[in-house]
Coordinates of C-alpha atoms in Angstrom, one line a residue:
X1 CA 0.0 0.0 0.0
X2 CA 2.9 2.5 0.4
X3 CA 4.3 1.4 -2.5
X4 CA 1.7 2.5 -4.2
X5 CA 0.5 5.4 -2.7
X6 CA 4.0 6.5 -3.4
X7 CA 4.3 5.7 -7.2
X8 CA 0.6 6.7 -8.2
X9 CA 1.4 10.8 -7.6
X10 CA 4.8 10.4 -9.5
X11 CA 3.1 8.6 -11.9
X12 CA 0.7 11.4 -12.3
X13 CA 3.1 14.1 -12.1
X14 CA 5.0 12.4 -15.5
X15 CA 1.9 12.1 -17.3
X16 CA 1.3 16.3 -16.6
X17 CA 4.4 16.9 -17.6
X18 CA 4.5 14.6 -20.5
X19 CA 0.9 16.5 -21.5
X20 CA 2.8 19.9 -21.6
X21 CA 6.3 19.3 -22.2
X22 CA 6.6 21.3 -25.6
X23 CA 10.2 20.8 -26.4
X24 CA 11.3 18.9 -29.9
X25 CA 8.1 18.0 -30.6
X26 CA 6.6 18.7 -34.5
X27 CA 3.9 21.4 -34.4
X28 CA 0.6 18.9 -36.6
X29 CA -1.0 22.6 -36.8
X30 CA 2.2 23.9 -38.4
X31 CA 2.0 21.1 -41.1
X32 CA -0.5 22.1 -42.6
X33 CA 1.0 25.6 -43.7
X34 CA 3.6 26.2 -46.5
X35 CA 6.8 25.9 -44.9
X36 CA 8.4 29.2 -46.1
X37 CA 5.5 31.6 -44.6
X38 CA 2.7 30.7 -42.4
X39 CA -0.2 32.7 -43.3
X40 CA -3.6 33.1 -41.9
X41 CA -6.8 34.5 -43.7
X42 CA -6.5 38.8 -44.2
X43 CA -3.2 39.0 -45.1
X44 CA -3.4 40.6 -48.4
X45 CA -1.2 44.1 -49.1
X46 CA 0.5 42.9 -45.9
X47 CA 4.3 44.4 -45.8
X48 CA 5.3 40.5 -44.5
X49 CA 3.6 38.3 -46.9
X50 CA 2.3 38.1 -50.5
X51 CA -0.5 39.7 -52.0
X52 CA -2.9 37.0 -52.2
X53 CA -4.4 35.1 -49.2
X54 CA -8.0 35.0 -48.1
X55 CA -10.0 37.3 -45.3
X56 CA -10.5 37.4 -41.6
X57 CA -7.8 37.6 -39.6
X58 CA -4.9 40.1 -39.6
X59 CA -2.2 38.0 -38.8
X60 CA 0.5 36.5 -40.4
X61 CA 3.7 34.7 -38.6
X62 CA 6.9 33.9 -41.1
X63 CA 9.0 31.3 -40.5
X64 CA 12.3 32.7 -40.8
X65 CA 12.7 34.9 -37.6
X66 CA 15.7 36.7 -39.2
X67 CA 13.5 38.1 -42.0
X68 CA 10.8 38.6 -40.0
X69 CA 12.7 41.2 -37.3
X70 CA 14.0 42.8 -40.8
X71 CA 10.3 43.8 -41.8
X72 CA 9.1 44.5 -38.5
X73 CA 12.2 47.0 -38.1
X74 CA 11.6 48.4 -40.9
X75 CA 7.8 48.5 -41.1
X76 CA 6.9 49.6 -37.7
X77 CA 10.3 51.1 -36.4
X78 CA 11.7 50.4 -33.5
X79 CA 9.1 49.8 -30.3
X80 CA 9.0 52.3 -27.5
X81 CA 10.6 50.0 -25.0
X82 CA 12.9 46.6 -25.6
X83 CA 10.2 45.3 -23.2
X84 CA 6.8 46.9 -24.3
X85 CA 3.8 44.7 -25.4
X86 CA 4.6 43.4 -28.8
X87 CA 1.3 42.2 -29.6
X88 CA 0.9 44.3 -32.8
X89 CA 4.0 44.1 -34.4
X90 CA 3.3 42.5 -37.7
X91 CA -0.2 43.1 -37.6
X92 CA -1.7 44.2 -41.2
X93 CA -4.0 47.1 -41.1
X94 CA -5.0 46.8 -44.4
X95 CA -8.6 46.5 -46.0
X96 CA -9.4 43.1 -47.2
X97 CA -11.8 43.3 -50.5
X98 CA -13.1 39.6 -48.8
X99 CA -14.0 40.9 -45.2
X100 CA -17.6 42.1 -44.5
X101 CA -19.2 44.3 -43.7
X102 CA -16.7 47.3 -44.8
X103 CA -17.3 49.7 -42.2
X104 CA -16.0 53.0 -43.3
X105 CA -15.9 56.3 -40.4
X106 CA -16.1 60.0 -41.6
X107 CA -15.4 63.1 -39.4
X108 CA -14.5 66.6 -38.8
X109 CA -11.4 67.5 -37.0
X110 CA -8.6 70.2 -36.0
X111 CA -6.9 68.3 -33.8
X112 CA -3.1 67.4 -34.4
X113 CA -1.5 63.4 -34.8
X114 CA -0.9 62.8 -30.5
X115 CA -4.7 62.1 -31.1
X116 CA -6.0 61.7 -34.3
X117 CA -3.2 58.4 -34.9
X118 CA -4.2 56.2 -31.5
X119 CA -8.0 57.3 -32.6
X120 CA -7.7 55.6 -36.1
X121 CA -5.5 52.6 -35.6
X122 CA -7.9 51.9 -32.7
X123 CA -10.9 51.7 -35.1
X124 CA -8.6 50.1 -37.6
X125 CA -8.2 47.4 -35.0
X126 CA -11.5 46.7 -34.2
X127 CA -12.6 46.5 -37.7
X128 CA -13.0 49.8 -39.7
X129 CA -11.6 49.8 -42.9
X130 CA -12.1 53.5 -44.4
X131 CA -12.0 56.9 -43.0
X132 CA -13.0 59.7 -44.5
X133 CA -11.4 62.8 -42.6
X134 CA -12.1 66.6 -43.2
X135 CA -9.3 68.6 -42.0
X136 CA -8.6 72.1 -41.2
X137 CA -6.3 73.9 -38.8
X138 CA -3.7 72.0 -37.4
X139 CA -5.2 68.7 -39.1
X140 CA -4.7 70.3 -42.4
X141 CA -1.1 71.0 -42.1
X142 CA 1.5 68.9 -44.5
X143 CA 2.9 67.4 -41.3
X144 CA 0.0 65.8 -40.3
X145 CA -1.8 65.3 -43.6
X146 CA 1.4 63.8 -45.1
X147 CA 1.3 61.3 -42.5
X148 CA -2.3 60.7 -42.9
X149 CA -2.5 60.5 -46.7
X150 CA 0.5 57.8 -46.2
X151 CA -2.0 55.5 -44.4
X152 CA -4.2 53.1 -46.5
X153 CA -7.8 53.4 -46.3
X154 CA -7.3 57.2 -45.7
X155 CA -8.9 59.9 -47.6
X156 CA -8.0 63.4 -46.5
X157 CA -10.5 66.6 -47.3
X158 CA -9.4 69.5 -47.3
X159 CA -11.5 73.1 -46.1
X160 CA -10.7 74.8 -49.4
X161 CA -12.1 77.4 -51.3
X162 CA -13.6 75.3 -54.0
X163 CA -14.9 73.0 -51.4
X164 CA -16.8 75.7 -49.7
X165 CA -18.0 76.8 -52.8
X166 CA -19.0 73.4 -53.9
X167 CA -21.3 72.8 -50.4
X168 CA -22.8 76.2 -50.5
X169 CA -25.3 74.4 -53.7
X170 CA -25.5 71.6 -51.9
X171 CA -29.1 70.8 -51.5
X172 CA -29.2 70.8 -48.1
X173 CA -29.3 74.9 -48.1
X174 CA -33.3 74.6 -49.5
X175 CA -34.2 72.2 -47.2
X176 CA -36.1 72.8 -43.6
X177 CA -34.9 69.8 -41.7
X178 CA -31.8 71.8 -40.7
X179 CA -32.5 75.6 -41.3
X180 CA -32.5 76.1 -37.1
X181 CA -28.8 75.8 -37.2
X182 CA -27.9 77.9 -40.1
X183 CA -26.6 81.4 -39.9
X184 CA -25.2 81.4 -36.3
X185 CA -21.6 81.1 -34.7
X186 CA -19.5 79.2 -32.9
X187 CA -21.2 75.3 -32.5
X188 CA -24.1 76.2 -34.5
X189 CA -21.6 76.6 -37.8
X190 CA -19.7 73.6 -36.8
X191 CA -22.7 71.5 -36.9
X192 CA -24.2 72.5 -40.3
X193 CA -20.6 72.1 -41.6
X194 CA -20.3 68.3 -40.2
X195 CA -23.6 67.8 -41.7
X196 CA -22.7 69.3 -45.1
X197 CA -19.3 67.0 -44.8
X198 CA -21.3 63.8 -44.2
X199 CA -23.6 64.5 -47.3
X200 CA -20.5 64.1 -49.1
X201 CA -18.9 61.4 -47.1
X202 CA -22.4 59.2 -47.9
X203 CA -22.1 59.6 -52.1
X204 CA -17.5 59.0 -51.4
X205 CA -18.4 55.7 -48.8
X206 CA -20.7 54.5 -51.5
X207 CA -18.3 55.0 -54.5
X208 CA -16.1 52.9 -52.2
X209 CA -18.5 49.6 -52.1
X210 CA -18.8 50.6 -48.0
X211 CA -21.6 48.8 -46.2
X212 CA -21.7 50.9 -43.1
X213 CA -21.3 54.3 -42.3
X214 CA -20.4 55.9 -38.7
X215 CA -19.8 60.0 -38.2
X216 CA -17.4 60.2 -34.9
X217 CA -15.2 63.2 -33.9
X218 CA -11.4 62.5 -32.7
X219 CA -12.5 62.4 -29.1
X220 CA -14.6 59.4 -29.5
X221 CA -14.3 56.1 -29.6
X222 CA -16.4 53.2 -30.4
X223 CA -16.8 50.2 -27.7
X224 CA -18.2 47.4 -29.4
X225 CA -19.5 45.6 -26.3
X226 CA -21.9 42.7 -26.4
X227 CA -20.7 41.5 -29.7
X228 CA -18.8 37.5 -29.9
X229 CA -15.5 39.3 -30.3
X230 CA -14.3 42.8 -29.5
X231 CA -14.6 43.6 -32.9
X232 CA -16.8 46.5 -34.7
X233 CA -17.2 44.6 -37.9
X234 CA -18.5 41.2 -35.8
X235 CA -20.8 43.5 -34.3
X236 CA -22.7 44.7 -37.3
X237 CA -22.5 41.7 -39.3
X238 CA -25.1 40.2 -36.1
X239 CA -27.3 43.1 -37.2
X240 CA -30.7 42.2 -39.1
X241 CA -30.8 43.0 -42.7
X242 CA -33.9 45.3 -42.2
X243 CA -32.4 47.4 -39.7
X244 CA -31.0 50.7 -41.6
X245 CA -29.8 52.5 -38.5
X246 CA -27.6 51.3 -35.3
X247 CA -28.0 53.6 -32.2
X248 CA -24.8 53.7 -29.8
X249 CA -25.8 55.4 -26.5
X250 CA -22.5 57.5 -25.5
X251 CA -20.5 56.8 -22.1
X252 CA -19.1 60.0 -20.7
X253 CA -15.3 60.3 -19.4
X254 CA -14.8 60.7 -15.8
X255 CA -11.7 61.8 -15.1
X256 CA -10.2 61.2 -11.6
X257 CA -7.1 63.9 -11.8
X258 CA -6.4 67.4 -13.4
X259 CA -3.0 66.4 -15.1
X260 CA -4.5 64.4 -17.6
X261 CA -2.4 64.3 -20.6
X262 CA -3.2 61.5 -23.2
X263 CA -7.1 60.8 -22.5
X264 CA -6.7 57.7 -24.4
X265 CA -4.3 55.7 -22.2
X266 CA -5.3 57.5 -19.0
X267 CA -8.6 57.9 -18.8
X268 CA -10.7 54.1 -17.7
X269 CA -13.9 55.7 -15.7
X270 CA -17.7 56.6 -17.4
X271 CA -20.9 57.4 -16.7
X272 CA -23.3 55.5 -18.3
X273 CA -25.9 56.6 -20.7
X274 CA -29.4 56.9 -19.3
X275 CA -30.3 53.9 -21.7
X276 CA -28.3 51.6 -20.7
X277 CA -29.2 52.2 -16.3
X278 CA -32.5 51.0 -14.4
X279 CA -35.0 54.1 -14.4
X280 CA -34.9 53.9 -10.6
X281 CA -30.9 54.0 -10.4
X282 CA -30.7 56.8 -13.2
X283 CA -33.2 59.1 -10.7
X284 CA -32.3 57.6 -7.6
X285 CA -28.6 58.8 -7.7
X286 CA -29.6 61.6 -10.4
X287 CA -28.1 64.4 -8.1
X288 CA -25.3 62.7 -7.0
X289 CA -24.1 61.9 -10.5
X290 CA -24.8 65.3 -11.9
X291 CA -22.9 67.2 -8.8
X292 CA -24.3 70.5 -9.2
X293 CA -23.8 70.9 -13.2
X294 CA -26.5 71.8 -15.4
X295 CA -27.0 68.5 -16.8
X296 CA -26.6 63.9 -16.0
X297 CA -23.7 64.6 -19.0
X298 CA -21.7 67.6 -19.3
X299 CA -22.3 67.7 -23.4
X300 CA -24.4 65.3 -25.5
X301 CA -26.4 62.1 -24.1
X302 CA -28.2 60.8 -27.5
X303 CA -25.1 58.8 -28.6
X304 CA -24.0 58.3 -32.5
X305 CA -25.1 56.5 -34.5
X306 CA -24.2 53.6 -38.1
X307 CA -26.4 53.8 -40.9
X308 CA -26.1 51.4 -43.8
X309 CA -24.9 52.5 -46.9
X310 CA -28.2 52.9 -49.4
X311 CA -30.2 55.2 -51.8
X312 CA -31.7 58.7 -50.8
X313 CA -29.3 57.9 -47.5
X314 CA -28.9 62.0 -45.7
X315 CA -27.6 63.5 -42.5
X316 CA -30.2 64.1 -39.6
X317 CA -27.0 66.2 -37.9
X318 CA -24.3 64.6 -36.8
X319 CA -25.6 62.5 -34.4
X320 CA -28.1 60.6 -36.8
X321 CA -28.9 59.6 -40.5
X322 CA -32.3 59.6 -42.5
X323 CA -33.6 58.9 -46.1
X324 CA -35.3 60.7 -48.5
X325 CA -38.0 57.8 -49.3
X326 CA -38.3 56.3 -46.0
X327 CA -38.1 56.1 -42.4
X328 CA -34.8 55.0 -41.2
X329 CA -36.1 51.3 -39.5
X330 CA -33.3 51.5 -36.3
X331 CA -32.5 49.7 -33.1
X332 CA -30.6 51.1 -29.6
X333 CA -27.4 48.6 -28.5
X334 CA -28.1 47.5 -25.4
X335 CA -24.1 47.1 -24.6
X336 CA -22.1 48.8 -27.0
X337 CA -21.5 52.5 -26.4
X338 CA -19.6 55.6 -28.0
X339 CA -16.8 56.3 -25.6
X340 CA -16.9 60.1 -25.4
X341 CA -13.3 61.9 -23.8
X342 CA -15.0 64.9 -23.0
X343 CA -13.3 68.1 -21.5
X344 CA -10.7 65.6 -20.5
X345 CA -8.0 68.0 -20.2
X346 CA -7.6 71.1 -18.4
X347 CA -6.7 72.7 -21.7
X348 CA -10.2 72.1 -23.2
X349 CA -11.3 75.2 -21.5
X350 CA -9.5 77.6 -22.9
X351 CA -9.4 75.8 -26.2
X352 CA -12.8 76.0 -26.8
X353 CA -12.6 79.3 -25.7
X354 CA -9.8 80.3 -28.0
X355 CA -12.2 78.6 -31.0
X356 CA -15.2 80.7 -30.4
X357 CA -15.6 84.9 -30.5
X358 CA -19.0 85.1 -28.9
X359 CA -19.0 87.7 -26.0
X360 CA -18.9 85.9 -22.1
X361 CA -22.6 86.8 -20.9
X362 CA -25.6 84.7 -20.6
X363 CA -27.7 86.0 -23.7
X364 CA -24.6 85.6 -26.4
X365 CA -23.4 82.4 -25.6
X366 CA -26.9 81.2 -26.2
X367 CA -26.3 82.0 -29.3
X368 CA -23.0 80.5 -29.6
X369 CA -23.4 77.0 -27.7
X370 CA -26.5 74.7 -27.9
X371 CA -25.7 72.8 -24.3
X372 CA -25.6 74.7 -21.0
X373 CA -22.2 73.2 -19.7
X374 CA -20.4 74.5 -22.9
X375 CA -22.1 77.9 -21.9
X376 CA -21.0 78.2 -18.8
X377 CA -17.5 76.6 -19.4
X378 CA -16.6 79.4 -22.1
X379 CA -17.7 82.1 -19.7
X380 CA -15.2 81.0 -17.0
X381 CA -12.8 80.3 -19.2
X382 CA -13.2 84.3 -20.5
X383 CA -13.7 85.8 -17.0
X384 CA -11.6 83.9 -14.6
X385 CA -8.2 84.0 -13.5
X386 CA -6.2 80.8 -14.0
X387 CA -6.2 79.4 -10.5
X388 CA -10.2 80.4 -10.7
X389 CA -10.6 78.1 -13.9
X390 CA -8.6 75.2 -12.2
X391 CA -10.8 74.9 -9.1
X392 CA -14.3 75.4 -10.9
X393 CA -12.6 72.4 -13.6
X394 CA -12.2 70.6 -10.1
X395 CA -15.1 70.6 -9.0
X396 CA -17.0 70.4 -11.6
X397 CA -15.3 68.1 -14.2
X398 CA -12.7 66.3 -11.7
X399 CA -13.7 63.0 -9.6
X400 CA -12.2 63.6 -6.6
X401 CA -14.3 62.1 -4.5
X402 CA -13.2 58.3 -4.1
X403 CA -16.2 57.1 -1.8
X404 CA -19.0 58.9 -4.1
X405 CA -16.7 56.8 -7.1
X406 CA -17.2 53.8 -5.1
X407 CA -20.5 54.2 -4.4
X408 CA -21.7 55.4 -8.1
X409 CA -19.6 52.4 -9.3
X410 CA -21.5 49.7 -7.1
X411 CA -24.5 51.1 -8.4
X412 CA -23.8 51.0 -11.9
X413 CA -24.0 54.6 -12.6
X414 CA -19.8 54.7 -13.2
X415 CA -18.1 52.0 -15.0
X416 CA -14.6 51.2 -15.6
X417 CA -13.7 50.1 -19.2
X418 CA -9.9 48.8 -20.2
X419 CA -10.2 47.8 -23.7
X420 CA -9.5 50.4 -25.4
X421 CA -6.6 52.1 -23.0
X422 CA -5.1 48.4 -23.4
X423 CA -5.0 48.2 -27.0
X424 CA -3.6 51.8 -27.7
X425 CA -1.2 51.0 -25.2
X426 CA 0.4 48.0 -27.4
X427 CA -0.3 49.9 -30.3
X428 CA 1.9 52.7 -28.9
X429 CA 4.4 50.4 -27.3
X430 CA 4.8 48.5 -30.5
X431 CA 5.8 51.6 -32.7
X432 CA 3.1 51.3 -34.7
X433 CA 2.3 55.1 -34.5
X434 CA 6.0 56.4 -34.8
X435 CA 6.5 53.9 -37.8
X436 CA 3.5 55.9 -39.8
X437 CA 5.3 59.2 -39.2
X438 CA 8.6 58.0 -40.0
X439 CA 7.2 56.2 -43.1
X440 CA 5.8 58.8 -44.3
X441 CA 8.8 61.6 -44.2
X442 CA 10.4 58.3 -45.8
X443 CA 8.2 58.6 -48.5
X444 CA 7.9 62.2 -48.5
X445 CA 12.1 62.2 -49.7
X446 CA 11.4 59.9 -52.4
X447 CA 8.8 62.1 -54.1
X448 CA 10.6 65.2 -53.8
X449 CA 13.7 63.7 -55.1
X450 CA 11.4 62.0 -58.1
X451 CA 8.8 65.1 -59.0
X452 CA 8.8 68.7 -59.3
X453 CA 6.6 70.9 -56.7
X454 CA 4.0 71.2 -59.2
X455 CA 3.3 67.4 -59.6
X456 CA 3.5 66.8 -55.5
X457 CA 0.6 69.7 -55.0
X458 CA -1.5 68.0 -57.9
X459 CA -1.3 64.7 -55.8
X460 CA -1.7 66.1 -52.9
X461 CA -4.9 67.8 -54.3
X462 CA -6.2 64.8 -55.7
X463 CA -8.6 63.8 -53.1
X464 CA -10.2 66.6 -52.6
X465 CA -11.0 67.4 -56.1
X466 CA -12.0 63.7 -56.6
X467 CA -14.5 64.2 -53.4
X468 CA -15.9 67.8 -54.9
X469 CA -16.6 65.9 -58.5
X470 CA -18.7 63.4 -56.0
X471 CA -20.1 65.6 -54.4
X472 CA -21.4 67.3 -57.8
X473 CA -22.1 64.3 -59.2
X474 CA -24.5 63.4 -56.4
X475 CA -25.9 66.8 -56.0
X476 CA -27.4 66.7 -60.0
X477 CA -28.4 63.3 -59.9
X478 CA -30.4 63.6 -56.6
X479 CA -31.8 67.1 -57.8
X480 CA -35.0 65.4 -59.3
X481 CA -35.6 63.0 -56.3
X482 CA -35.3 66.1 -53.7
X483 CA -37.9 68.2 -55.5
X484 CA -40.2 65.5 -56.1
X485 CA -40.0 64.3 -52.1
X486 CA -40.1 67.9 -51.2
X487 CA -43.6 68.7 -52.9
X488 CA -44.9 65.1 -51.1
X489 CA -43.6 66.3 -47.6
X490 CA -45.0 69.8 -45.7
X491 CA -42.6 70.0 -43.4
X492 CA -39.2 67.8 -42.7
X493 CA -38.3 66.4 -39.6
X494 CA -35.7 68.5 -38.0
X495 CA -31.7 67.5 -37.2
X496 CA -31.4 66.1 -34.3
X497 CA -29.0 68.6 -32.1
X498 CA -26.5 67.0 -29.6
X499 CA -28.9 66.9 -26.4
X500 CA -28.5 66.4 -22.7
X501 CA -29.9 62.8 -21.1
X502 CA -33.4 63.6 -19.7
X503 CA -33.6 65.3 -16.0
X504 CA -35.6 64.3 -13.1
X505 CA -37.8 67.8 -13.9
X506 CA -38.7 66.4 -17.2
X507 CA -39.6 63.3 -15.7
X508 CA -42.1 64.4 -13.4
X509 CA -43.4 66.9 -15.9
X510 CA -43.9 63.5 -18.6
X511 CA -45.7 61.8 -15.6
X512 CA -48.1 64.7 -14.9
X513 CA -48.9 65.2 -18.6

């Protein structure tokens, strides 16, 4: 009996380690695979394979470690630490024609490359395969648009002249659905000008075979919760064919320090949208979560939205899309959200301020700002000392409070999300972003040494003039449809403006009605 009691365990132990052991063993997965490059599905265009190869993955692994560190050095550069996450190294970002659906993003932005690279490789990582990007200020300048235009899938618009010219016919000028917004400053004129840039983006995404459309600015990002797979594209393939629309309801950031300075890796705490909390918790812990601000959010609480790619497809502003022949058949995700990375940064106040040339008092800024908290941030930020603006961004855009954080987090009013600080993180760490700006000045020397000045602004004008003959193109075909819907139709539904999550006053006013 002790003999065996003894010998069973060891027994057991070899077996384990026989299980596990690794070592000199033939790989019967690896067989399978050509023996000169293993390749897995979505490989093609890939810098360390072929051009051909199927779709689906993003992957592929070569056999010959020597010439695999060669492309990787070369691709992505060297990564931002010897012993940083190297998860993306290798990884193709390329559009497959094979892979549906094709998910293509369009937006406005200013904003410079420390955010508008992590924003894009993030989507490209989750499945987008096209974005459609209309620049101006310092995204318009040939540092950062010669870096973007080097990136595949990319199609840069510039805010010139011609443009302008071109959307002031667009028919969206004799229309009613958006003639509340037109003629005023500050957010009023950015939002007629996203809408007249999505117009366009529609008739470019569709020239492009894209299935899905999104509009998001540079400080959001899209967390495709609920789906099989953290993955954008997996998400709306599960969508039914009839649906035309896809509603995300828009998490908040919640920002636990003033010092904040990439809102991407640093930020991991929202509030949740009012769709996505119990009624009772929403108004139960209403006051608690709003802490003395006008509003549950501090901007917009009616989330973004995809529309597919069709016919008589329109803008309803930039938070939702229409039709001209229908209505838009559309479902709310219960678990996916639009990460929004609001007023993140102390700078934000005085950036915003800086953008805008309305007067500080009540009455103008009105005028100037459809939400109250934008209101009364530009007014402090016109008024106030320095040290005044830091302890009114305290306490109202700070969470300082860790036991009301606790709380609100038990309850399910605050949530902690890592997915997307994780991913930009190895992103970052594997030199993915510094190898697009060194590639690009790489290319950048090649074409100057190869073409005159002339030729390089031609190219560099391409885009834009392609996009304006689109945009003409669409605007004379859709001419006859417009009028013809126009005399059916009395009056149009009107854009839906960014709005603030419902109050407990407008509860209790909807229950007495």
């Amino acid at each position: 009996m002790l003999l065996l009691l003894t010998l069973l365990p060891l027994a057991l132990a070899a077996f384990a380690f026989a299980l596990q052991w690794r070592g000199g063993m033939r790989d019967p997965a690896g067989a399978s695979w050509p023996a000169d490059m293993q390749r897995f599905p979505g490989m093609d265009n890939s810098p360390l394979g072929s051009s051909s190869g199927g779709g689906g993955s993003y992957f592929a692994v070569s056999s010959k470690s020597s010439s695999a560190g060669a492309d990787c050095a070369e691709i992505l550069g060297r990564s931002a630490s010897s012993h940083g996450i190297q998860l993306y190294r290798g990884w193709s970002f390329d559009s497959e024609s094979s892979i549906t659906p094709k998910i293509c993003i369009t937006g406005s932005t200013s904003a410079g490359l420390h955010q508008i690279l992590p924003w894009l490789y993030y989507h490209k990582v989750i499945g987008v395969s096209h974005f459609i990007l209309f620049v101006e200020g310092e995204a318009a300048k040939p540092a950062v648009t010669s870096v973007l235009e080097s990136i595949r899938g990319v199609k840069i618009i510039y805010r010139t002249k011609e443009l302008k010219e071109k959307q002031d016919k667009s028919r969206i000028w004799n229309e009613t659905w958006l003639a509340g917004f037109f003629y005023k400053p500050c957010n009023y004129e950015l939002f007629v000008k996203q809408s007249l840039n999505m117009e366009m983006a529609i008739i470019m995404a569709r020239d492009a075979g894209m299935d899905w459309i999104i509009h998001l600015d540079t400080d959001e990002l899209i967390h495709p919760a609920g789906a099989q797979e953290y993955s954008l594209r997996r998400l709306l393939l599960d969508v039914p064919d009839n649906v035309d629309m896809v509603i995300f309801p828009n998490y908040e950031s919640s920002i636990e320090r003033d010092d904040i300075k990439d809102p991407f890796t640093e930020v991991s705490m929202f509030k949740k949208n009012y769709d996505h909390l119990p009624k009772d918790t929403y108004f139960g812990l209403y006051k608690e979560a709003t802490r003395g601000n006008p509003n549950y959010f501090l901007t917009y609480g009616n989330g973004k939205s995809a529309a597919r790619v069709q016919e008589h497809l329109r803008p309803n502003g930039a938070h939702r899309w229409h039709n001209y022949m229908k209505s838009p058949n559309e479902i709310k995700l219960e678990e996916a959200a639009i990460l929004h990375y609001t007023y993140t940064k102390f700078s934000d106040l005085t950036s915003r301020r800086d953008r805008c040339g309305c007067k500080p008092t009540k009455e103008d800024v009105k005028r100037c700002f459809i939400l109250e908290f934008d209101r009364l941030a530009f007014i402090i930020a016109s008024t106030a000392t320095e040290e005044e603006m830091r302890n009114w961004y305290r306490e109202h855009v700070v969470w300082t409070d860790k036991d009301t954080n606790l709380k609100l987090l038990r309850k399910g009013v605050l949530t902690r999300i890592y997915a997307p600080m994780a991913i930009i993180r190895g992103l970052k760490e594997s030199g993915v972003f510094t190898s697009a700006v060194t590639s690009a000045k790489a290319q950048s020397i090649r074409k100057s040494s190869s073409m005159g000045l002339e030729n390089k602004e031609s190219i560099l004008l391409a885009n834009v003039t392609a996009g304006q003959s689109a945009l003409q193109g669409g605007h004379e075909e859709l001419q006859a449809t417009v009028r013809k819907i126009l005399e059916m139709v009395d009056a149009q539904e009107e854009a839906m403006p960014p709005m603030s999550p419902p109050s407990f006053a407008e509860l209790t006013e909807s229950a007495l009605s």
